[in-house]
Tab-separated table of C-alpha atoms in Angstrom:
chain	number	residue	atom	x	y	z
Q	166	MET	CA	12.724	-24.833	-14.381
Q	167	LEU	CA	9.465	-25.972	-12.846
Q	168	ASP	CA	6.424	-23.972	-11.822
Q	169	HIS	CA	6.055	-24.774	-8.130
Q	170	ARG	CA	3.693	-21.896	-7.339
Q	171	ILE	CA	0.576	-24.077	-7.178
Q	172	SER	CA	2.326	-27.276	-6.108
Q	173	ARG	CA	2.257	-26.103	-2.507
Q	174	ALA	CA	-1.560	-26.168	-2.505
Q	175	ARG	CA	-3.329	-28.976	-0.713
Q	176	LYS	CA	-3.780	-32.145	-2.807
Q	177	GLY	CA	-6.951	-33.758	-4.111
Q	178	ALA	CA	-10.281	-32.267	-3.087
Q	179	GLY	CA	-8.534	-29.720	-0.891
Q	180	LEU	CA	-6.690	-28.318	-3.890
Q	181	ALA	CA	-9.888	-28.121	-5.941
Q	182	LEU	CA	-11.662	-26.217	-3.186
Q	183	ALA	CA	-8.695	-23.927	-2.674
Q	184	VAL	CA	-8.480	-23.035	-6.356
Q	185	THR	CA	-12.248	-22.487	-6.493
Q	186	ALA	CA	-11.986	-20.083	-3.572
Q	187	LEU	CA	-9.003	-18.318	-5.090
Q	188	MET	CA	-10.881	-17.700	-8.313
Q	189	GLY	CA	-13.535	-15.894	-6.318
Q	190	SER	CA	-16.440	-18.273	-6.891
Q	191	ALA	CA	-16.566	-19.450	-3.279
Q	192	THR	CA	-17.368	-17.004	-0.516
Q	193	ALA	CA	-18.787	-19.252	2.174
Q	194	GLY	CA	-16.670	-19.043	5.290
Q	195	THR	CA	-15.005	-15.769	4.287
Q	196	ALA	CA	-14.913	-13.171	7.036
Q	197	GLN	CA	-17.763	-10.782	6.315
Q	198	ALA	CA	-18.099	-7.279	7.677
Q	199	ALA	CA	-21.428	-5.488	7.775
Q	200	PRO	CA	-22.884	-4.584	4.354
Q	201	GLN	CA	-20.923	-1.731	2.849
Q	202	ALA	CA	-22.404	1.733	2.787
Q	203	PRO	CA	-22.811	3.553	-0.525
Q	204	ARG	CA	-19.525	4.914	-1.873
Q	205	ASN	CA	-20.607	8.513	-1.214
Q	206	ALA	CA	-21.948	7.953	2.284
Q	207	PRO	CA	-20.997	10.354	5.106
Q	208	ALA	CA	-17.977	9.514	7.247
Q	209	PRO	CA	-19.075	8.131	10.603
Q	210	ALA	CA	-16.897	5.937	12.760
Q	211	ALA	CA	-16.321	2.500	11.289
Q	212	ASP	CA	-19.762	0.879	11.217
Q	213	CYS	CA	-18.919	-2.804	10.821
Q	214	SER	CA	-19.560	-5.370	13.541
Q	215	ALA	CA	-17.169	-5.444	16.503
Q	216	ALA	CA	-15.288	-8.518	15.260
Q	217	TYR	CA	-14.242	-6.653	12.095
Q	218	ARG	CA	-13.694	-3.205	13.585
Q	219	ILE	CA	-10.271	-1.690	14.304
Q	220	GLU	CA	-10.048	1.405	16.465
Q	221	GLN	CA	-6.879	2.824	18.007
Q	222	LYS	CA	-6.133	6.080	19.805
Q	223	LEU	CA	-2.472	7.054	19.492
Q	224	ASP	CA	-0.175	9.352	21.444
Q	225	GLY	CA	-1.102	12.945	20.705
Q	226	GLY	CA	-4.820	12.210	20.605
Q	227	THR	CA	-5.233	10.882	17.053
Q	228	THR	CA	-7.768	8.071	16.563
Q	229	TRP	CA	-7.854	5.766	13.547
Q	230	ARG	CA	-10.943	3.686	12.764
Q	231	MET	CA	-11.564	1.154	10.011
Q	232	CYS	CA	-13.195	-2.142	9.070
Q	233	TRP	CA	-11.387	-5.226	7.812
Q	234	ARG	CA	-12.460	-8.224	5.772
Q	235	TYR	CA	-10.715	-11.134	4.105
Q	236	ASP	CA	-10.685	-11.579	0.349
Q	237	PRO	CA	-9.915	-15.116	-0.934
Q	238	LEU	CA	-7.335	-13.680	-3.363
Q	239	ALA	CA	-6.021	-10.366	-1.998
Q	240	GLY	CA	-6.017	-11.317	1.676
Q	241	VAL	CA	-6.831	-8.598	4.215
Q	242	VAL	CA	-8.762	-5.625	2.790
Q	243	LEU	CA	-9.363	-2.417	4.768
Q	244	ASP	CA	-12.603	-0.459	4.339
Q	245	LYS	CA	-14.059	2.821	5.631
Q	246	VAL	CA	-10.786	4.207	6.975
Q	247	THR	CA	-11.232	7.366	9.062
Q	248	TYR	CA	-8.768	9.686	10.772
Q	249	GLN	CA	-9.686	11.872	13.735
Q	250	PRO	CA	-6.884	14.068	15.077
Q	251	LYS	CA	-7.176	15.945	18.325
Q	252	GLY	CA	-9.370	18.992	17.898
Q	253	GLU	CA	-11.561	17.557	15.135
Q	254	ALA	CA	-15.144	17.054	16.255
Q	255	ARG	CA	-15.777	14.023	14.057
Q	256	PRO	CA	-13.830	11.415	12.100
Q	257	ILE	CA	-12.565	12.410	8.652
Q	258	ARG	CA	-13.131	9.694	6.056
Q	259	VAL	CA	-9.943	9.123	4.056
Q	260	LEU	CA	-10.339	5.814	2.198
Q	261	ASN	CA	-13.284	3.832	0.964
Q	262	SER	CA	-11.073	0.753	0.606
Q	263	ALA	CA	-7.408	-0.251	0.361
Q	264	ARG	CA	-6.052	-3.582	-0.822
Q	265	LEU	CA	-3.135	-5.429	-2.317
Q	266	ALA	CA	-3.774	-5.641	-6.067
Q	267	GLN	CA	-1.008	-7.921	-7.415
Q	268	ILE	CA	2.516	-9.239	-6.875
Q	269	HIS	CA	3.943	-9.881	-10.341
Q	270	VAL	CA	7.143	-12.000	-10.319
Q	271	PRO	CA	8.933	-12.440	-13.681
Q	272	TYR	CA	12.281	-14.294	-13.650
Q	273	ASP	CA	15.201	-12.816	-15.570
Q	274	ASP	CA	15.660	-15.766	-17.947
Q	275	GLY	CA	12.138	-15.342	-19.363
Q	276	LYS	CA	11.140	-18.920	-18.541
Q	277	ASN	CA	8.928	-18.317	-15.516
Q	278	GLU	CA	6.511	-15.538	-14.616
Q	279	TYR	CA	4.011	-15.542	-11.757
Q	280	GLU	CA	1.082	-13.493	-10.501
Q	281	ASP	CA	1.353	-14.357	-6.845
Q	282	VAL	CA	-1.963	-12.817	-5.745
Q	283	THR	CA	-4.338	-14.110	-8.414
Q	284	ALA	CA	-2.605	-17.271	-9.678
Q	285	THR	CA	-1.252	-18.963	-6.547
Q	286	THR	CA	-2.690	-20.022	-3.202
Q	287	PHE	CA	-1.710	-16.654	-1.676
Q	288	GLY	CA	-5.132	-15.995	-0.120
Q	289	TYR	CA	-5.630	-19.605	0.959
Q	290	ASP	CA	-2.201	-19.772	2.605
Q	291	LEU	CA	-2.742	-17.105	5.237
Q	292	GLN	CA	-0.294	-17.934	8.020
Q	293	ASN	CA	-1.094	-18.524	11.673
Q	294	LEU	CA	0.791	-15.934	13.719
Q	295	LYS	CA	2.610	-16.749	16.928
Q	296	THR	CA	2.269	-14.409	19.906
Q	297	GLY	CA	5.815	-13.165	19.428
Q	298	GLU	CA	4.986	-12.053	15.869
Q	299	CYS	CA	2.481	-9.499	17.169
Q	300	PRO	CA	4.347	-7.868	20.080
Q	301	GLY	CA	2.066	-5.941	22.392
Q	302	GLY	CA	-0.902	-6.413	20.073
Q	303	THR	CA	-3.931	-8.561	19.318
Q	304	ILE	CA	-4.059	-11.478	16.875
Q	305	ARG	CA	-7.471	-11.687	15.261
Q	306	THR	CA	-9.107	-14.796	13.837
Q	307	VAL	CA	-9.756	-14.884	10.089
Q	308	LYS	CA	-12.117	-17.322	8.384
Q	309	VAL	CA	-10.347	-18.679	5.287
Q	310	PRO	CA	-12.276	-20.742	2.709
Q	311	ASP	CA	-11.634	-24.493	2.964
Q	312	ARG	CA	-9.425	-23.978	6.028
Q	313	GLY	CA	-11.580	-22.441	8.703
Q	314	ASP	CA	-10.211	-20.205	11.437
Q	315	VAL	CA	-6.683	-18.852	11.085
Q	316	LYS	CA	-5.089	-16.593	13.672
Q	317	GLY	CA	-3.766	-14.434	10.881
Q	318	LEU	CA	-4.270	-10.694	11.494
Q	319	CYS	CA	-2.165	-8.623	13.885
Q	320	THR	CA	-3.108	-5.168	15.141
Q	321	THR	CA	-0.546	-3.467	17.355
Q	322	THR	CA	1.292	-0.199	17.940
Q	323	ARG	CA	4.965	0.515	17.420
Q	324	ALA	CA	7.244	3.404	18.333
Q	325	ARG	CA	8.576	5.404	15.359
Q	326	GLY	CA	10.920	7.896	16.988
Q	327	HIS	CA	10.491	11.651	16.828
Q	328	ALA	CA	7.094	12.914	15.757
Q	329	TYR	CA	8.529	16.455	15.825
Q	330	ARG	CA	11.191	18.606	17.457
Q	331	LEU	CA	11.479	22.394	17.671
Q	332	ALA	CA	13.860	24.550	19.745
Q	333	ASN	CA	13.775	28.323	20.108
Q	334	ASP	CA	16.863	30.313	19.103
Q	335	SER	CA	18.353	30.370	22.588
Q	336	GLY	CA	17.730	26.684	23.148
Q	337	SER	CA	15.958	27.502	26.390
Q	338	LYS	CA	12.784	25.816	25.227
Q	339	VAL	CA	12.449	22.565	23.261
Q	340	TRP	CA	9.207	21.079	22.007
Q	341	GLN	CA	9.440	17.411	21.077
Q	342	ALA	CA	7.319	14.296	21.038
Q	343	GLN	CA	7.892	10.633	20.320
Q	344	GLY	CA	5.338	9.040	18.012
Q	345	LYS	CA	3.587	5.706	17.759
Q	346	ASP	CA	1.928	4.077	14.776
Q	347	LEU	CA	-0.966	1.659	14.468
Q	348	LEU	CA	0.158	-1.404	12.508
Q	349	VAL	CA	-2.207	-3.839	10.785
Q	350	TYR	CA	-0.546	-6.795	9.078
Q	351	SER	CA	-0.845	-10.386	7.928
Q	352	ILE	CA	1.454	-12.958	6.307
Q	353	ASN	CA	0.586	-15.020	3.227
Q	354	LYS	CA	2.627	-17.778	1.625
Q	355	ALA	CA	3.083	-18.061	-2.150
Q	356	SER	CA	5.243	-21.121	-2.744
Q	357	TRP	CA	8.710	-20.433	-1.324
Q	358	TYR	CA	8.052	-16.775	-0.569
Q	359	GLU	CA	6.188	-15.400	2.418
Q	360	TYR	CA	4.753	-11.908	2.045
Q	361	ILE	CA	4.091	-9.576	4.976
Q	362	THR	CA	1.345	-7.132	4.002
Q	363	GLU	CA	1.596	-4.185	6.369
Q	364	TRP	CA	-0.546	-1.069	6.773
Q	365	ARG	CA	0.793	1.651	9.071
Q	366	PHE	CA	-1.285	4.560	10.398
Q	367	SER	CA	0.585	7.430	12.053
Q	368	SER	CA	-0.572	10.009	14.563
Q	369	ASP	CA	0.166	12.826	12.080
Q	370	GLY	CA	-2.318	11.374	9.572
Q	371	THR	CA	0.123	9.518	7.305
Q	372	ILE	CA	-0.870	6.133	5.872
Q	373	SER	CA	1.911	3.815	4.706
Q	374	SER	CA	1.694	0.425	3.072
Q	375	ASN	CA	4.592	-1.961	2.648
Q	376	VAL	CA	5.007	-5.513	1.444
Q	377	GLY	CA	7.922	-7.428	2.920
Q	378	ALA	CA	9.171	-10.515	1.086
Q	379	THR	CA	10.838	-13.233	3.139
Q	380	GLY	CA	10.879	-17.054	3.288
Q	381	MET	CA	13.409	-18.706	0.978
Q	382	LEU	CA	14.788	-18.592	-2.548
Q	383	SER	CA	13.171	-21.077	-4.901
Q	384	PRO	CA	15.214	-24.313	-4.748
Q	385	PHE	CA	14.304	-24.959	-8.389
Q	386	ASP	CA	15.851	-21.744	-9.722
Q	387	TYR	CA	19.606	-22.145	-9.324
Q	388	ASP	CA	20.646	-22.307	-12.971
Q	389	GLY	CA	21.057	-18.625	-13.763
Q	390	GLY	CA	24.168	-17.364	-15.548
Q	391	ASP	CA	26.385	-14.387	-14.751
Q	392	SER	CA	23.979	-11.977	-16.418
Q	393	GLN	CA	20.799	-13.444	-14.898
Q	394	GLY	CA	21.799	-14.820	-11.514
Q	395	TRP	CA	24.188	-14.685	-8.581
Q	396	PRO	CA	26.394	-17.440	-7.133
Q	397	ILE	CA	24.969	-18.698	-3.842
Q	398	GLY	CA	26.785	-21.197	-1.638
Q	399	LYS	CA	30.230	-22.700	-2.242
Q	400	ASN	CA	32.179	-21.246	-5.165
Q	401	ALA	CA	30.082	-20.710	-8.306
Q	402	SER	CA	28.155	-23.942	-8.760
Q	403	ALA	CA	24.673	-22.613	-7.923
Q	404	TYR	CA	23.468	-19.351	-9.507
Q	405	ALA	CA	20.188	-18.182	-7.933
Q	406	GLU	CA	18.008	-16.789	-10.695
Q	407	SER	CA	17.329	-13.045	-10.459
Q	408	HIS	CA	13.730	-11.863	-10.650
Q	409	ASN	CA	11.403	-8.925	-10.014
Q	410	HIS	CA	8.711	-8.350	-7.418
Q	411	ASN	CA	6.294	-5.818	-8.939
Q	412	VAL	CA	3.795	-4.985	-6.197
Q	413	PHE	CA	0.531	-3.162	-6.907
Q	414	TRP	CA	-1.926	-1.577	-4.490
Q	415	ARG	CA	-5.477	-0.422	-5.221
Q	416	ILE	CA	-6.649	2.678	-3.328
Q	417	ASP	CA	-10.265	3.823	-3.490
Q	418	SER	CA	-10.157	7.232	-1.809
Q	419	ALA	CA	-13.149	8.937	-0.230
Q	420	LEU	CA	-11.980	12.186	1.342
Q	421	ASP	CA	-14.663	13.659	3.592
Q	422	GLY	CA	-16.883	10.691	2.734
Q	423	ASN	CA	-17.130	11.527	-0.966
Q	424	THR	CA	-15.437	9.343	-3.582
Q	425	LYS	CA	-15.652	12.117	-6.197
Q	426	ASN	CA	-12.145	13.299	-5.423
Q	427	LYS	CA	-10.014	15.336	-7.808
Q	428	VAL	CA	-6.543	14.284	-8.975
Q	429	GLU	CA	-3.795	16.865	-9.461
Q	430	GLN	CA	-0.257	16.518	-10.791
Q	431	TYR	CA	2.544	18.903	-9.814
Q	432	ASP	CA	5.778	19.435	-11.740
Q	433	SER	CA	8.626	21.744	-10.741
Q	434	THR	CA	11.241	23.033	-13.173
Q	435	VAL	CA	14.526	24.682	-12.265
Q	436	THR	CA	16.146	27.433	-14.318
Q	437	PRO	CA	19.944	27.331	-13.891
Q	438	ALA	CA	21.626	30.228	-12.112
Q	439	SER	CA	22.784	33.080	-14.332
Q	440	GLY	CA	23.893	36.669	-14.013
Q	441	GLY	CA	24.795	36.269	-10.355
Q	442	ARG	CA	21.286	35.088	-9.438
Q	443	SER	CA	20.391	31.877	-7.669
Q	444	PRO	CA	18.482	29.172	-9.599
Q	445	VAL	CA	14.757	29.820	-9.944
Q	446	THR	CA	12.198	27.052	-9.423
Q	447	LYS	CA	8.627	27.199	-10.657
Q	448	THR	CA	5.880	24.662	-9.894
Q	449	LYS	CA	2.961	23.960	-12.203
Q	450	ARG	CA	-0.312	22.307	-11.234
Q	451	THR	CA	-2.151	20.180	-13.801
Q	452	ALA	CA	-5.665	18.918	-13.172
Q	453	VAL	CA	-5.921	15.242	-14.123
Q	454	THR	CA	-9.412	15.081	-15.581
Q	455	LYS	CA	-9.040	11.863	-17.589
Q	456	GLU	CA	-7.632	8.445	-16.769
Q	457	LEU	CA	-3.844	8.549	-16.577
Q	458	ALA	CA	-0.878	6.187	-16.600
Q	459	GLY	CA	1.669	8.302	-14.751
Q	460	ASP	CA	5.449	8.136	-14.589
Q	461	ALA	CA	7.330	9.344	-11.524
Q	462	LYS	CA	10.189	11.758	-12.155
Q	463	SER	CA	12.259	14.220	-10.175
Q	464	MET	CA	10.109	16.993	-8.682
Q	465	ARG	CA	6.812	15.444	-9.799
Q	466	TRP	CA	4.042	14.366	-7.458
Q	467	TRP	CA	0.296	13.752	-7.335
Q	468	ARG	CA	-2.409	14.427	-4.802
Q	469	LEU	CA	-6.008	13.326	-4.234
Q	470	VAL	CA	-8.175	16.331	-3.369
Q	471	SER	CA	-11.506	16.509	-1.550
Q	472	THR	CA	-14.309	18.209	-3.450
Q	473	THR	CA	-16.474	18.667	-0.357
Q	474	GLY	CA	-14.280	19.299	2.702
Q	475	LYS	CA	-11.863	22.001	3.809
Q	476	ASN	CA	-9.678	22.425	6.871
Q	477	LYS	CA	-10.113	25.276	9.368
Q	478	ASP	CA	-7.923	27.533	7.217
Q	479	GLY	CA	-10.343	27.097	4.320
Q	480	HIS	CA	-7.994	24.916	2.231
Q	481	PRO	CA	-9.282	21.771	0.472
Q	482	ARG	CA	-8.210	18.590	2.203
Q	483	SER	CA	-5.963	16.284	0.212
Q	484	TYR	CA	-3.555	13.368	0.414
Q	485	GLU	CA	-0.247	13.282	-1.459
Q	486	ILE	CA	0.976	10.033	-3.023
Q	487	VAL	CA	4.572	9.362	-1.928
Q	488	PRO	CA	6.090	6.383	-3.780
Q	489	GLY	CA	8.993	4.516	-2.212
Q	490	ARG	CA	12.134	3.422	-4.027
Q	491	THR	CA	11.279	1.409	-7.114
Q	492	ASP	CA	12.823	-0.649	-9.924
Q	493	LYS	CA	10.325	-0.071	-12.705
Q	494	PHE	CA	9.970	-3.197	-14.864
Q	495	PRO	CA	9.455	-2.404	-18.573
Q	496	GLY	CA	8.813	-5.975	-19.678
Q	497	ARG	CA	5.008	-5.875	-19.441
Q	498	SER	CA	2.611	-3.119	-20.463
Q	499	PHE	CA	0.974	-2.995	-17.021
Q	500	THR	CA	4.326	-2.545	-15.193
Q	501	LYS	CA	5.620	0.289	-17.395
Q	502	HIS	CA	4.130	3.051	-15.255
Q	503	ASP	CA	4.399	4.010	-11.585
Q	504	VAL	CA	0.842	5.114	-10.893
Q	505	TYR	CA	-2.506	4.744	-12.630
Q	506	PHE	CA	-5.722	6.678	-12.111
Q	507	THR	CA	-8.809	4.920	-13.446
Q	508	GLU	CA	-12.513	5.607	-13.214
Q	509	TYR	CA	-14.109	3.360	-10.582
Q	510	LYS	CA	-15.490	0.065	-11.827
Q	511	LYS	CA	-16.505	-2.550	-9.298
Q	512	CYS	CA	-14.944	-5.542	-11.072
Q	513	GLU	CA	-11.525	-3.901	-11.617
Q	514	LYS	CA	-9.778	-5.286	-8.536
Q	515	TYR	CA	-6.374	-6.615	-9.641
Q	516	ALA	CA	-3.711	-4.835	-11.672
Q	517	SER	CA	-3.047	-7.890	-13.845
Q	518	GLY	CA	-4.601	-11.306	-14.292
Q	519	ASN	CA	-7.857	-9.787	-13.062
Q	520	PRO	CA	-10.468	-12.574	-12.793
Q	521	SER	CA	-13.317	-10.353	-11.608
Q	522	CYS	CA	-14.594	-8.780	-14.850
Q	523	PRO	CA	-16.587	-10.650	-17.521
Q	524	THR	CA	-14.673	-13.002	-19.787
Q	525	GLY	CA	-13.328	-11.261	-22.858
Q	526	THR	CA	-12.881	-7.845	-21.221
Q	527	PRO	CA	-9.426	-6.343	-20.550
Q	528	ASN	CA	-7.827	-7.828	-17.444
Q	529	SER	CA	-4.998	-5.414	-16.596
Q	530	VAL	CA	-4.819	-1.829	-15.362
Q	531	ASP	CA	-3.002	-0.433	-18.408
Q	532	LYS	CA	-5.958	-1.428	-20.608
Q	533	TRP	CA	-8.429	0.278	-18.247
Q	534	THR	CA	-6.564	3.569	-18.602
Q	535	ASN	CA	-8.189	4.609	-21.859
Q	536	GLY	CA	-9.062	8.285	-21.501
Q	537	GLN	CA	-12.375	8.051	-19.668
Q	538	ALA	CA	-13.303	11.126	-17.619
Q	539	LEU	CA	-12.251	10.876	-13.964
Q	540	LYS	CA	-15.161	11.475	-11.615
Q	541	ASN	CA	-14.682	8.666	-9.083
Q	542	PRO	CA	-10.938	7.957	-9.319
Q	543	VAL	CA	-9.250	4.778	-8.176
Q	544	THR	CA	-5.482	4.950	-7.631
Q	545	TRP	CA	-3.098	2.105	-8.469
Q	546	VAL	CA	0.473	2.294	-7.172
Q	547	ASN	CA	3.224	0.107	-8.669
Q	548	ILE	CA	6.495	-0.369	-6.750
Q	549	GLY	CA	9.090	-2.767	-8.164
Q	550	PHE	CA	12.122	-4.519	-6.679
Q	551	HIS	CA	14.717	-6.306	-8.795
Q	552	HIS	CA	15.880	-9.120	-6.557
Q	553	ILE	CA	19.448	-10.137	-7.321
Q	554	ALA	CA	20.098	-12.734	-4.633
Q	555	ARG	CA	23.061	-12.665	-2.225
Q	556	ASP	CA	24.649	-15.142	0.170
Q	557	GLU	CA	22.757	-13.520	3.050
Q	558	ASP	CA	19.450	-14.586	1.491
Q	559	GLN	CA	20.029	-18.119	2.805
Q	560	GLU	CA	18.234	-19.058	4.994
Q	561	PRO	CA	15.653	-17.821	6.040
Q	562	MET	CA	15.747	-14.788	3.796
Q	563	PRO	CA	15.900	-11.363	5.493
Q	564	VAL	CA	12.790	-9.291	4.780
Q	565	HIS	CA	13.096	-6.861	1.875
Q	566	TRP	CA	10.458	-4.122	1.880
Q	567	GLN	CA	8.802	-2.083	-0.850
Q	568	GLY	CA	5.926	0.349	-0.526
Q	569	PHE	CA	4.487	3.858	-0.593
Q	570	SER	CA	2.765	6.415	1.630
Q	571	LEU	CA	-0.239	8.700	1.546
Q	572	ALA	CA	0.747	11.931	3.293
Q	573	PRO	CA	-1.872	14.400	4.539
Q	574	ARG	CA	-1.694	17.774	2.794
Q	575	ASP	CA	-3.962	20.435	4.342
Q	576	VAL	CA	-6.155	17.859	6.060
Q	577	THR	CA	-5.754	19.921	9.245
Q	578	ALA	CA	-4.925	23.631	9.565
Q	579	MET	CA	-1.776	22.907	11.578
Q	580	ASN	CA	0.292	19.920	12.631
Q	581	PRO	CA	-2.322	17.779	14.406
Q	582	LEU	CA	0.224	17.108	17.152
Q	583	THR	CA	0.989	20.789	17.837
Q	584	PRO	CA	1.368	21.368	21.603
Q	585	ASP	CA	-1.108	23.718	23.247
Q	586	ASP	CA	1.369	26.571	23.799
Q	587	LEU	CA	2.098	26.789	20.045
Q	588	LYS	CA	-1.473	26.668	18.758
Q	589	ASN	CA	-1.476	30.388	17.967
Q	590	ARG	CA	1.421	29.984	15.520
Q	591	ASN	CA	-0.576	29.592	12.328
Q	592	GLY	CA	0.442	31.628	9.309
Q	593	ASP	CA	2.935	34.540	9.319
Q	594	VAL	CA	3.505	34.949	13.050
Q	595	GLY	CA	7.222	35.806	13.143
Q	596	PRO	CA	10.110	34.085	14.929
Q	597	LEU	CA	9.745	32.016	18.060
Q	598	PRO	CA	9.943	33.903	21.345
């Protein structure tokens, strides 16, 4: 099979310039926001220039603010993300930055393996979006090295159904609201695949990120066998080769404007029922004080905790990491774990094939997780998808999504969308009237 990942790049001088830009040595023409504030700066509203500022007030009174910029490899990067629910006097800084950190694509036969963010023209091949691809929103212009202006970033809102519902015992009173999310997304091409990188910001404070893979199956990978492919088309003459999409994200948190967040791991254990008693569940909290390569398991979760801010109930603000469904790929050391917490280092930008650190230094996240004390943690989330093709993948391929969420935990004292006539129901207040 042939490696057609780079063959889609422009030929001749165009290809040389594209590769130079992708390797990070060319920055001219890249969309630049205002100079970044120190990592421990306070949390004002997004302070970039208007062209690179996103601000959206959602139903229920929540306002999200952030800056965006374009990286020649990773594509759209979000900086200085703040969340201001109704009732909060000022924005709450949540993230210092958030970015796609790798899409690792190994094929099942062991003959081809790709790093679609750092070793293809992913960043160069930002796609122009049609009006219909950004319904009800705004398509922003992105400056891409060697290409110029690309109408490649959509910001819009989208309904998400019930934000909450509560009925009193008699059913005489029902509280309910329908929610909307802010969506920020772009589409990049890596050979035959097209990747939709989506960030979703909800009115209840949740942040979700998903990558959707679409486009087409590689026309050069139809020689898989029964154990490594799936028959596509008439009878069994063409076996589309199975492969993995191992997607990584890099999250630099900054709760309350301070990047010195704490990391905590929670594990619950269940004692089977005995002697006529119901099962007993106990939950243990473990402070993660050193770099960690973490494995998800039933009743285990992690949270990022503010060291400087508390909600109105006096509880430290935090965000819980909520991984989506995953097919963990054990074939490489950097894909063996579901989440990594590393001490911040400016050049550590990509989970594998990292070109940003000096030559000769480790270039994957597993090698950065070496027991250093965690004072300024960076979170890496790995979500895998084992793609065994099907007839429906031709053609074009339906989008398959993979991702994770950051869920607010004690960021506000109550549901930020609580209606006014329920605002006194905080703590042990008894049944509804």
